[in-house]
Coordinates of C-alpha atoms in Angstrom, one line a residue:
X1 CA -40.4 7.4 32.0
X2 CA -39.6 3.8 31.9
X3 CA -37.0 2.7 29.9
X4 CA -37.2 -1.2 28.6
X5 CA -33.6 -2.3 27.6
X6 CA -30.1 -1.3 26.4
X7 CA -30.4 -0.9 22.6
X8 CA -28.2 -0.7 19.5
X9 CA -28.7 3.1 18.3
X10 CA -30.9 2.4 15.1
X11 CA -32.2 5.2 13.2
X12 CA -35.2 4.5 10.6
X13 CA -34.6 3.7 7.2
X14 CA -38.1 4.7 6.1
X15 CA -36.3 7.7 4.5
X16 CA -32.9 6.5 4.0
X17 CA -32.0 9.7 1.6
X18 CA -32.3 12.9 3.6
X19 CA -33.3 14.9 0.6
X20 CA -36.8 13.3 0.6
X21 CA -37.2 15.0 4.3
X22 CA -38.2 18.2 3.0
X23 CA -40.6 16.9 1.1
X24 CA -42.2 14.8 3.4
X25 CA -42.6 18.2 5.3
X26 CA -43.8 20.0 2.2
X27 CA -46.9 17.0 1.9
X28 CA -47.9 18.2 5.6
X29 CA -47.6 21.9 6.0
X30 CA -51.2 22.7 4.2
X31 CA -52.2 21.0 7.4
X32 CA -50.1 22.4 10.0
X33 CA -52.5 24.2 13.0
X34 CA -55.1 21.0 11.7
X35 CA -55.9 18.8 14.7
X36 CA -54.3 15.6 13.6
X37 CA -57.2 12.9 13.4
X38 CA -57.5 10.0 11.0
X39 CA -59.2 12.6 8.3
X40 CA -55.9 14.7 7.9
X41 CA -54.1 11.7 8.0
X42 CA -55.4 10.2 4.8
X43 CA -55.5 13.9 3.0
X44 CA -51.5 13.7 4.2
X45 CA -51.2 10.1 2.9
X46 CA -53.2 11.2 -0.2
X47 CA -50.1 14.5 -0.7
X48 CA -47.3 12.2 0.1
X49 CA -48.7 9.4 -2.6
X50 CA -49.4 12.8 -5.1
X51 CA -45.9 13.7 -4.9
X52 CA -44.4 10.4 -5.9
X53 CA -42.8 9.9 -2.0
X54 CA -44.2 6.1 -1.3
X55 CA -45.3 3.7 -4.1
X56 CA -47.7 1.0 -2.5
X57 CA -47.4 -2.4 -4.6
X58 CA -51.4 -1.5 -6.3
X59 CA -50.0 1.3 -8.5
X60 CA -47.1 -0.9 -9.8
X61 CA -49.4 -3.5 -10.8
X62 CA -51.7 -1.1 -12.3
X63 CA -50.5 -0.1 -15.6
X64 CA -52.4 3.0 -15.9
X65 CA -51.0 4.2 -12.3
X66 CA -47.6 3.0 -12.9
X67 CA -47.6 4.8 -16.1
X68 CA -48.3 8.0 -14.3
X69 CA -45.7 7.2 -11.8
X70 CA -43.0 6.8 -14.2
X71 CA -44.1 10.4 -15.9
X72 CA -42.7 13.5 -14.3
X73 CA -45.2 16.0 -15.9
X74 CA -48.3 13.7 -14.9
X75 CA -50.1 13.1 -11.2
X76 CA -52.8 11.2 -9.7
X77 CA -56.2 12.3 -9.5
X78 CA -58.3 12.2 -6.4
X79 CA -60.3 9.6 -7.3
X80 CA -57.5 7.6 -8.4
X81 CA -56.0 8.4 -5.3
X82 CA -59.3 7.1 -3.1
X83 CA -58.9 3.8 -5.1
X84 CA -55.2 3.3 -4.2
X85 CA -55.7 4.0 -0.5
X86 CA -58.8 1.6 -0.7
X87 CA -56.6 -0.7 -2.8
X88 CA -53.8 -0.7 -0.7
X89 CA -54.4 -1.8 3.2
X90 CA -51.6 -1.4 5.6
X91 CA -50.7 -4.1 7.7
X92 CA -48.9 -1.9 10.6
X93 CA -49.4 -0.9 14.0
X94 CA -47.8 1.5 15.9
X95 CA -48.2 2.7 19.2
X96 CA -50.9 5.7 19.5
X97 CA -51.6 5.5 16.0
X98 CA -54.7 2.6 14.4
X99 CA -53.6 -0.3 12.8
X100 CA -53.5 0.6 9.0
X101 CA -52.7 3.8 7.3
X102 CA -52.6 6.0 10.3
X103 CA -49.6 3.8 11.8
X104 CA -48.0 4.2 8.1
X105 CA -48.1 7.9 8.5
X106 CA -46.6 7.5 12.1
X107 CA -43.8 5.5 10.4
X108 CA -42.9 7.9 7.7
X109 CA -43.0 10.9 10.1
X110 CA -41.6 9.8 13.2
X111 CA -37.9 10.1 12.3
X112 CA -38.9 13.6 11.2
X113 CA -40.2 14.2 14.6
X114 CA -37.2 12.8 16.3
X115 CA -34.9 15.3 14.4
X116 CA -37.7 18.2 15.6
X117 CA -38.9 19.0 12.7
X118 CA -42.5 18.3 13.3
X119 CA -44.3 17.7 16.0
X120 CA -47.6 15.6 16.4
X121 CA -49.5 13.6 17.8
X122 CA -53.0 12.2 17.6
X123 CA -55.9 14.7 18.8
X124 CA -53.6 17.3 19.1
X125 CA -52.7 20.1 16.4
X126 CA -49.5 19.0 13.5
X127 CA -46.3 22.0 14.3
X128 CA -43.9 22.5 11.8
X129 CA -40.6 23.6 14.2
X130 CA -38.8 26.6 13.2
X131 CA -35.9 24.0 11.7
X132 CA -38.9 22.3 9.8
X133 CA -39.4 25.6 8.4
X134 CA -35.7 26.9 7.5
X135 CA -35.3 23.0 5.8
X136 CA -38.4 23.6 3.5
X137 CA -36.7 26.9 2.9
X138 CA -33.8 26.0 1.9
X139 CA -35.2 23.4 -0.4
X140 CA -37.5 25.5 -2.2
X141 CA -34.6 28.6 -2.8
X142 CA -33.6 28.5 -5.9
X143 CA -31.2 27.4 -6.7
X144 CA -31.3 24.9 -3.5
X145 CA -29.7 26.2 -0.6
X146 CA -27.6 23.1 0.4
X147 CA -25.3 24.6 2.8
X148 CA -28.1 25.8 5.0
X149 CA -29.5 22.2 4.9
X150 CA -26.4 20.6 5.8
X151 CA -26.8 23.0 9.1
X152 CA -30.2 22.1 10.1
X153 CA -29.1 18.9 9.5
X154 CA -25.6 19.5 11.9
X155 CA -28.6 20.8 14.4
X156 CA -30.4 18.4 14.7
X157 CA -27.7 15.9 14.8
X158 CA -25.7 17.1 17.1
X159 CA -28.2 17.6 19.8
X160 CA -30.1 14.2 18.8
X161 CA -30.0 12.0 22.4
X162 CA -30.4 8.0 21.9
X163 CA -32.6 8.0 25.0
X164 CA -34.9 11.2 23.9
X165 CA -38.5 10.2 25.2
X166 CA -39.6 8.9 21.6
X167 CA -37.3 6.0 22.1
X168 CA -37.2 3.3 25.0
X169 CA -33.7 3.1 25.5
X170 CA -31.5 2.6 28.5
X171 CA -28.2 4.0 26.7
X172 CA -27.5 7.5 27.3
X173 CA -25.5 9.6 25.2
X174 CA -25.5 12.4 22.4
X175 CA -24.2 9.8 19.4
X176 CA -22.9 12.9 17.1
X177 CA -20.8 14.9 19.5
X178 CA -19.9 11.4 21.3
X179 CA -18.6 10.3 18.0
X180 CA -16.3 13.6 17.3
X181 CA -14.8 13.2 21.0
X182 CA -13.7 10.1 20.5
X183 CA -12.1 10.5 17.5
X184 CA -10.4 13.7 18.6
X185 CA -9.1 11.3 21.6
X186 CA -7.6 9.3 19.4
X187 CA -6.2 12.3 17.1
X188 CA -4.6 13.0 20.1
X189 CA -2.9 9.9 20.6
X190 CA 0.4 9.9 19.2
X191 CA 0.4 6.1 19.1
X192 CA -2.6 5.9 16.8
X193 CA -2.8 6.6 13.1
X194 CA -4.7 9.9 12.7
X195 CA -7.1 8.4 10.8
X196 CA -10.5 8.5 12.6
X197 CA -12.4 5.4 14.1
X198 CA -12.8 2.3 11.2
X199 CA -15.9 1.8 10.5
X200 CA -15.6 -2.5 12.1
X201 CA -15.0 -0.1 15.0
X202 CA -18.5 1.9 14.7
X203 CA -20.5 -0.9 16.5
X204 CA -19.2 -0.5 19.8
X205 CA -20.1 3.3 19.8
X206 CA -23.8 2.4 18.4
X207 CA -23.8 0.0 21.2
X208 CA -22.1 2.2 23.8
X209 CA -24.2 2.7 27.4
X210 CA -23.3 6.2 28.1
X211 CA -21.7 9.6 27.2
X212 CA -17.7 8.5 28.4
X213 CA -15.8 9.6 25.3
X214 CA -12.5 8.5 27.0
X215 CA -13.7 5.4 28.1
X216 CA -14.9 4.0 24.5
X217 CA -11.8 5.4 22.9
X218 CA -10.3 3.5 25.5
X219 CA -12.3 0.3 25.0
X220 CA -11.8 0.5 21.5
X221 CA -8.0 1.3 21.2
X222 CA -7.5 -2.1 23.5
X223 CA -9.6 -3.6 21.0
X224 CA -7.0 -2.2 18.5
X225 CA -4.2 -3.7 20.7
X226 CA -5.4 -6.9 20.5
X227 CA -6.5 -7.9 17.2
X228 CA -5.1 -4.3 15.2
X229 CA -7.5 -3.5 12.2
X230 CA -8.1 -7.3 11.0
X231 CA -10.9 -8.2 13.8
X232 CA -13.8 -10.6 12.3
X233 CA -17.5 -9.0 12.5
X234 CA -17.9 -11.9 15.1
X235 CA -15.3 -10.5 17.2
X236 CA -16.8 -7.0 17.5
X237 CA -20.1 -8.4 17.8
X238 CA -19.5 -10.2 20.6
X239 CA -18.0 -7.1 22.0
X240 CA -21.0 -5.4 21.2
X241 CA -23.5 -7.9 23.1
X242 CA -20.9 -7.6 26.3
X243 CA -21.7 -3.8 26.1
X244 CA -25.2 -4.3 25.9
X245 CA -25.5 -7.0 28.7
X246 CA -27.3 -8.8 26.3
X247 CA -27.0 -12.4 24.5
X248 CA -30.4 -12.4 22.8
X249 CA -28.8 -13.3 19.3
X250 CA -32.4 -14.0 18.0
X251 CA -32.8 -10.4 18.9
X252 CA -30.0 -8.7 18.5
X253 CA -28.8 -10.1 15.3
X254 CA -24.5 -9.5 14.1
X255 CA -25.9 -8.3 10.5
X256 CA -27.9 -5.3 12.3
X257 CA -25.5 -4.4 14.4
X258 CA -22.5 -5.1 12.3
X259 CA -23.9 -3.6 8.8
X260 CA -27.3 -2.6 8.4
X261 CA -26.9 -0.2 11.8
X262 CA -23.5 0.7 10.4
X263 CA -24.1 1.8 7.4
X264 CA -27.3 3.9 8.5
X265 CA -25.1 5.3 11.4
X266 CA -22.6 6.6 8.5
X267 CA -24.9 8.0 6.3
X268 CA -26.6 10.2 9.1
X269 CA -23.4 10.9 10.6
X270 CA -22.6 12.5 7.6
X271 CA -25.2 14.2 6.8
X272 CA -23.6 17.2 9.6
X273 CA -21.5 17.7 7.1
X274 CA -18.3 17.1 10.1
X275 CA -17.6 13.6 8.8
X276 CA -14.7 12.5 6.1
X277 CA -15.0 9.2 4.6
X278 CA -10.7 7.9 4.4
X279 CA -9.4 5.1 2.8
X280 CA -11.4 4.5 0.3
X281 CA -14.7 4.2 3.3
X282 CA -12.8 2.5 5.8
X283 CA -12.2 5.1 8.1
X284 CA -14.8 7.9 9.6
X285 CA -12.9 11.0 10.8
X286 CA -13.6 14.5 11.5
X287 CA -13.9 16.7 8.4
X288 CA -10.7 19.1 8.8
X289 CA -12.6 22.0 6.9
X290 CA -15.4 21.9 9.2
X291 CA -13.1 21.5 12.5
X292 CA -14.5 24.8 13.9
X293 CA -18.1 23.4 13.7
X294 CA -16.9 20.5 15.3
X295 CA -14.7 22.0 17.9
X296 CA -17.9 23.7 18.5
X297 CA -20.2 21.0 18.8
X298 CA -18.0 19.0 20.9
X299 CA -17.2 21.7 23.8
X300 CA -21.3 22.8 23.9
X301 CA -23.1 19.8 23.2
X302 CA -21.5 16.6 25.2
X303 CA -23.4 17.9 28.7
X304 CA -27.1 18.1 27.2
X305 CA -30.4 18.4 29.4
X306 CA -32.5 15.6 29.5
X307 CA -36.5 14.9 29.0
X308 CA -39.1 13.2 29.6
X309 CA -41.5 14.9 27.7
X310 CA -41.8 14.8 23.9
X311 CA -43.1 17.9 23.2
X312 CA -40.7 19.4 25.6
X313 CA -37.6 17.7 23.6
X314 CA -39.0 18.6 20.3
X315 CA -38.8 21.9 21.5
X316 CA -35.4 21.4 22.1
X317 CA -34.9 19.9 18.9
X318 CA -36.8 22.5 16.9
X319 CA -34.9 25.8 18.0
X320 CA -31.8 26.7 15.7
X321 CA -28.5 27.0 17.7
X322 CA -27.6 30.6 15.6
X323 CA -24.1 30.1 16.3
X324 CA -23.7 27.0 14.1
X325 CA -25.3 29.2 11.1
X326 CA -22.4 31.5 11.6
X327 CA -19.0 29.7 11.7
X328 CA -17.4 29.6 8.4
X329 CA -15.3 26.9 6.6
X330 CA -11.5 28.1 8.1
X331 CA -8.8 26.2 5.7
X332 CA -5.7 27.6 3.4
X333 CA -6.3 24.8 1.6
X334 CA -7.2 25.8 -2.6
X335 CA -10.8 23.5 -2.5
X336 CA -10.4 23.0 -6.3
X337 CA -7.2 21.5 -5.9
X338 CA -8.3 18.8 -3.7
X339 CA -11.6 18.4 -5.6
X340 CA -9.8 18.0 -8.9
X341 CA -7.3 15.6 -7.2
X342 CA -9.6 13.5 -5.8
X343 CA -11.7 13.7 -8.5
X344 CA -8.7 12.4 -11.1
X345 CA -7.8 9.9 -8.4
X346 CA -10.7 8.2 -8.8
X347 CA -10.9 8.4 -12.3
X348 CA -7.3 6.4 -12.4
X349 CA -8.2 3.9 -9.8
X350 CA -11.7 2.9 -11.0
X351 CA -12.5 1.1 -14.6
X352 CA -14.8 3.0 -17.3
X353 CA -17.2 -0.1 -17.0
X354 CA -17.4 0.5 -13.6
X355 CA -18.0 4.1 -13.6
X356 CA -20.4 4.0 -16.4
X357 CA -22.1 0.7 -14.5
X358 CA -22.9 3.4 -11.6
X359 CA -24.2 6.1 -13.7
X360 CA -26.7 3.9 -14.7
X361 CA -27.2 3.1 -10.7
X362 CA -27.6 6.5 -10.0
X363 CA -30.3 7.2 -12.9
X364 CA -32.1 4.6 -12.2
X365 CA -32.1 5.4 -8.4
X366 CA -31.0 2.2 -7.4
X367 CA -28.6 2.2 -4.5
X368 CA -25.3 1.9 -5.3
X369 CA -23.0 -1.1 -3.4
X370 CA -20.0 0.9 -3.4
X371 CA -18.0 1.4 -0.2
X372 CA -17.8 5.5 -1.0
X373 CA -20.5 5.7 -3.6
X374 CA -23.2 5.0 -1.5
X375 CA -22.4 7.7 0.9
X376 CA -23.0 10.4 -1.6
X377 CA -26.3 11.8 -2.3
X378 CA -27.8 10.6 -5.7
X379 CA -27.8 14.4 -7.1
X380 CA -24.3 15.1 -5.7
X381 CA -23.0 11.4 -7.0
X382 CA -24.1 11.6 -10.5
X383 CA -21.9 15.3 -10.9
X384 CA -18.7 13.3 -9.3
X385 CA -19.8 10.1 -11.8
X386 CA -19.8 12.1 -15.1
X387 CA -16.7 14.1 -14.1
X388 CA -15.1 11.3 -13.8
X389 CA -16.5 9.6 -17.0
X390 CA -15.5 12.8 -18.5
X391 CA -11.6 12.8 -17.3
X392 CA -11.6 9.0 -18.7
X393 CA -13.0 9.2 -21.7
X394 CA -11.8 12.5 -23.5
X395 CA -8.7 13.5 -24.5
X396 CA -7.2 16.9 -23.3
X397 CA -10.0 18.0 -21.3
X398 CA -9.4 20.1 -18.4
X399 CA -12.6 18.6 -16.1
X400 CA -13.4 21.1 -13.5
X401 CA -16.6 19.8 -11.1
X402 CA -18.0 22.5 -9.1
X403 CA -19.7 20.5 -6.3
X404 CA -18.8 21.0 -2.5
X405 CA -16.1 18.9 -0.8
X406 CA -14.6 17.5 1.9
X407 CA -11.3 16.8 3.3
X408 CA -10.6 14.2 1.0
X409 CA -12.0 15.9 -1.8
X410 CA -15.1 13.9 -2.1
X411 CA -18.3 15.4 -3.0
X412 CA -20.9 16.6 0.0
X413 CA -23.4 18.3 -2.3
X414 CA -23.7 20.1 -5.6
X415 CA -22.8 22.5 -7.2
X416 CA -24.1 26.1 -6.2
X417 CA -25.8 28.5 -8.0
X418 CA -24.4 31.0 -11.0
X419 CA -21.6 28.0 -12.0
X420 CA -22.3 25.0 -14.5
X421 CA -22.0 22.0 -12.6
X422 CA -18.8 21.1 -14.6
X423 CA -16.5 23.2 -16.1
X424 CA -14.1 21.9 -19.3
X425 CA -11.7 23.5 -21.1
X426 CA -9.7 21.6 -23.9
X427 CA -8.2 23.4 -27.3
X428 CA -11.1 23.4 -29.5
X429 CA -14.0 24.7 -27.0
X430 CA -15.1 25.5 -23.8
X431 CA -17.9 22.7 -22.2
X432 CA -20.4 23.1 -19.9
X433 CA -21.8 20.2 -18.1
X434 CA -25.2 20.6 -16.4
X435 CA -26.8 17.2 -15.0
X436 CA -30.0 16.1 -13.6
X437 CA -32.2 13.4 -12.4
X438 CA -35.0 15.6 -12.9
X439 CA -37.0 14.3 -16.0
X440 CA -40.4 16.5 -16.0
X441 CA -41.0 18.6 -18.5
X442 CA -41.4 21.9 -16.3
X443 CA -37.9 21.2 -13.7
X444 CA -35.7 21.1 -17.3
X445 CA -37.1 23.7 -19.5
X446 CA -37.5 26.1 -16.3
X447 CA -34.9 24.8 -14.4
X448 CA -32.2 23.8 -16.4
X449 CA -32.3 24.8 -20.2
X450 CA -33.7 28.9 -19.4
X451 CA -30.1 29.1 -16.9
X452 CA -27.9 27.3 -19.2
X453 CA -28.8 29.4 -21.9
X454 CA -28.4 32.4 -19.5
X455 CA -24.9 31.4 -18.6
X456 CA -23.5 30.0 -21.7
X457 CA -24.8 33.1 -23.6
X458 CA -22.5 35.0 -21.3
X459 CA -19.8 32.7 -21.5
X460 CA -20.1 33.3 -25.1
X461 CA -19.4 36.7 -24.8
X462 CA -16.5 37.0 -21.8
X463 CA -14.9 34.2 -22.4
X464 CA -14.8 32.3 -25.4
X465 CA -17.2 32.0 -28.2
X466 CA -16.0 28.4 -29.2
X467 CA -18.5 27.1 -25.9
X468 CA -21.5 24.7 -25.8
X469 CA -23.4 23.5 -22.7
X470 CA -24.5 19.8 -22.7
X471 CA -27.7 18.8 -20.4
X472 CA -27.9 15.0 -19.0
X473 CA -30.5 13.4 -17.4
X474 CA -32.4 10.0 -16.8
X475 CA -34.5 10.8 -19.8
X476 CA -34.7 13.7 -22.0
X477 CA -38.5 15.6 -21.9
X478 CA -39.1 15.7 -26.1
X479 CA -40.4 19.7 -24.8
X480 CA -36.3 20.2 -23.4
X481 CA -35.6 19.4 -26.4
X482 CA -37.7 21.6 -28.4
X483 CA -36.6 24.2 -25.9
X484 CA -32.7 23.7 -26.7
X485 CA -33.3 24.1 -30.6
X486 CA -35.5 27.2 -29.8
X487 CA -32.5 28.9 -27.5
X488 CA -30.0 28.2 -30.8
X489 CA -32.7 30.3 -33.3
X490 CA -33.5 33.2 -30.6
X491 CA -29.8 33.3 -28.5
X492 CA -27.4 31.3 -30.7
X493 CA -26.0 29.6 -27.9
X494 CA -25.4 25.5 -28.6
X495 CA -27.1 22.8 -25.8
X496 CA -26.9 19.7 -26.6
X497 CA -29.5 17.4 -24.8
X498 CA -28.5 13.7 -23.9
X499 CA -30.5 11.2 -22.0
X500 CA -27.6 8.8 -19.9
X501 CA -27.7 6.3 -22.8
X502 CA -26.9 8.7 -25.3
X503 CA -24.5 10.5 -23.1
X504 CA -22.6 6.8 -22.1
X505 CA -22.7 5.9 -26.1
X506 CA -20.7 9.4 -26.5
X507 CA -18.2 9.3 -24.3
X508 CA -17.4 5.5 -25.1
X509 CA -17.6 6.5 -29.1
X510 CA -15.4 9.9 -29.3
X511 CA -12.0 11.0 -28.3
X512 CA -12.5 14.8 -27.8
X513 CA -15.7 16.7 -26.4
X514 CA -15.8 18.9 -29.2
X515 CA -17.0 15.9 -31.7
X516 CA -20.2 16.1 -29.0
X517 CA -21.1 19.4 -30.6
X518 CA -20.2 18.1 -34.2
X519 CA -21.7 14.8 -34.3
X520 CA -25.4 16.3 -32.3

């Protein structure tokens, strides 16, 4: 196959936030065994439009559709549906697809494809791989299996090739396990600072030609002997061009290479679940909880076979490496202690204003700016957000988050099932913090309010009967509401219901977490 040019990696940012993949796969699995035509492409476009996953510019302009897109509990009908496709042309092409809507469908699946999850291609019949499967899986348990998803993810990852046969690429490498090497080279440097690669530093491996660990730890720790840890984004991006053999600036642009591919690079780096952000997102290093995995990953996965064949590497892609699902996390290290140190860390080194500033980021699904914020999932930020707002803003309160960490303590996803996403203790009551984005009427009644009750009533019983259990989200269904009050008549358990607004106006107004029970 020919290849056209050396390349920057560069991932898509159709779906920036990896929990939208499995539902992206859940629009298209009614149709997997379907010959995929233009037909089942629209009925496709027509799911992924149902279930809220792209907005074309038509329904925001609509009032009536935009008002439906703003309700969680309310969805497009299929006529309404006809007239937003109609209303909305696509002005995209991409190759083997028709200009229009079938090349936006190409665009919104092909990342999926590359990660072999999917398989497709025009004329011939849509495959959901067996990872596609286990992701959906793992999506839809309840409560949502994270750590399996973090695996598929760490599967596909670390056999992902920047030269697989969906890309036209001269570079040759496994990015993932090329990444770990090099930062276990320099780990094993006793000249070097332990601390990982900095991300100023993460261009040259996006840019690097082949698989030689030691010789881009090499070019980069000369880099680091010449200049240290204070080199200009000019500097490195005229390293990067050298790499690439390539001065096409109008092309290959410094803010792509230097940022934009950066930051996308991090973000699916991460999502392995090997990665620690350090100094305060400076520095990528290898997550020391997860060495095993990474140990793993490194000595099995730098040699890799090589295709020229899609459905041959999707193949490849799609087939779950069984021994990544069974190394476990080997530390001695207490995980609430780092949690809870990192977690009151931040809550000394960041202002209120700020912290409260990003809750309302996060609920209004904006994308936080934040060197370490925007590395966390939305779901996963808010619970580290309103622990910390918690630890600033009441008195005595014992604020313990129960979210998955890191290294460094930061969060990598929620909290699992059976525990209340935060756990506070102070002298007047037990608290239990549950928090959402979730705003339909169904996902908080069903979801949230039925299991808090559950669990508080219980609480109630073995621990302390002076305990309440406060629910936050976006907005506040009026039904959750209804639902809380009926759970006080029928269980006598306390939940107190608080959109972010009236949740931010708490915290700021009172001193202790008990007035929240007095004062709602």
């Amino acid at each position: 196959m020919a290849r056209s040019k050396a390349k920057p990696l560069s991932f898509s940012t159709t779906i920036r936030n990896p929990e939208r993949i499995p539902n992206f796969l859940r629009c298209i699995l009614p149709f997997e065994g379907k010959i995929l035509t233009s037909e089942i492409i629209r009925e496709v476009v027509k799911s992924v439009i149902r279930e809220k996953e792209y907005t074309p510019m038509y329904i925001s302009r609509t009032p009536e559709l935009n008002a439906i897109l703003r309700s969680e509990d309310e969805t497009f009908s299929e006529e309404q549906l006809e007239t937003i496709i109609a209303k909305s042309p696509q002005h995209h092409k991409e190759a083997g697809f028709e200009y229009g809507w079938d090349s936006r469908f190409d665009t919104w699946y092909k990342m999926i494809k590359e990660f072999g999850f999917i398989k497709y291609a025009m004329g011939k019949p849509i495959t959901v791989t067996a990872t596609g499967h286990m992701l959906v899986d793992a999506y839809l348990e309840e409560p949502c299996n994270n750590k399996k998803i973090q695996t598929v993810f760490l599967n596909a990852l670390m056999k992902y090739q920047t030269n697989n046969p969906l890309r036209k690429n001269k570079n040759e490498n496994v990015p993932l396990p090329l990444l770990l090497k090099v930062i276990q080279f320099f780990h094993d440097d006793p000249d070097e600072n332990n601390a990982g690669l900095a991300c100023h530093e993460l261009p040259i491996l996006i840019c690097w030609r082949n698989n030689d660990a030691y010789a881009a730890y090499r070019y980069i720790k000369e880099i680091r002997e010449e200049v240290g840890f204070t080199c200009s984004d000019e500097f490195i991006y005229e390293k990067c061009l050298d790499i690439l053999e390539n001065n096409n600036r109008n092309y290959l642009k410094m803010e792509k290479i230097c940022h934009e591919a950066v930051d996308e690079y991090i973000r699916k780096m991460r999502m392995s679940g090997l990665l620690s952000l350090r100094g305060n997102g400076r520095f990528l290093d290898i997550n020391s909880f997860e060495a095993d995995s990474a140990k793993y990953v490194m000595d099995n996965y730098m040699e890799y076979p090589k295709f020229e064949e899609e459905d041959e590497y999707i193949d490849y892609m799609g087939t779950i490496d069984s021994t990544i699902l069974q190394i476990e996390v080997q530390t001695t290290i207490d995980f609430s202690d780092v949690r809870k140190q990192t977690l009151y860390k931040y809550a000394n080194e960041m202002s209120k204003e700020y912290v409260l500033k990003e809750l309302i980021t996060v609920c209004e699904k904006k994308e936080s700016k934040d060197d370490v914020l925007r590395y966390i999932n939305a779901s996963t930020r808010l619970e580290f957000l309103t622990s910390i707002a918690l630890v600033q803003n009441f008195e005595g309160l014992d604020v313990n988050p129960n979210y998955s960490v890191d290294d460094e303590g930061l969060p990598t996803y929620t909290a699992v099932g059976g525990y209340a996403d935060i756990e506070c203790f102070d002298g007047d009551y037990d608290s239990y913090f549950e928090v959402t984005l979730m705003c339909g009427r169904s996902e908080q009644v069903n979801n949230e309010i039925i299991p808090i009750s559950r669990h508080l009533k219980e609480a109630k019983e073995k621990r302390r009967p002076e305990s309440f259990s406060v629910l936050i989200a976006p907005v506040i269904h009026s039904d959750t509401k209804e639902a809380a009050e009926w759970q006080k008549i029928k269980n006598g358990v306390d939940i107190l219901t608080l959109d972010i607004h009236e949740f931010l106006k708490d915290v700021t107004d009172n001193q202790r977490a008990s007035q929240l029970l007095i004062k709602n």
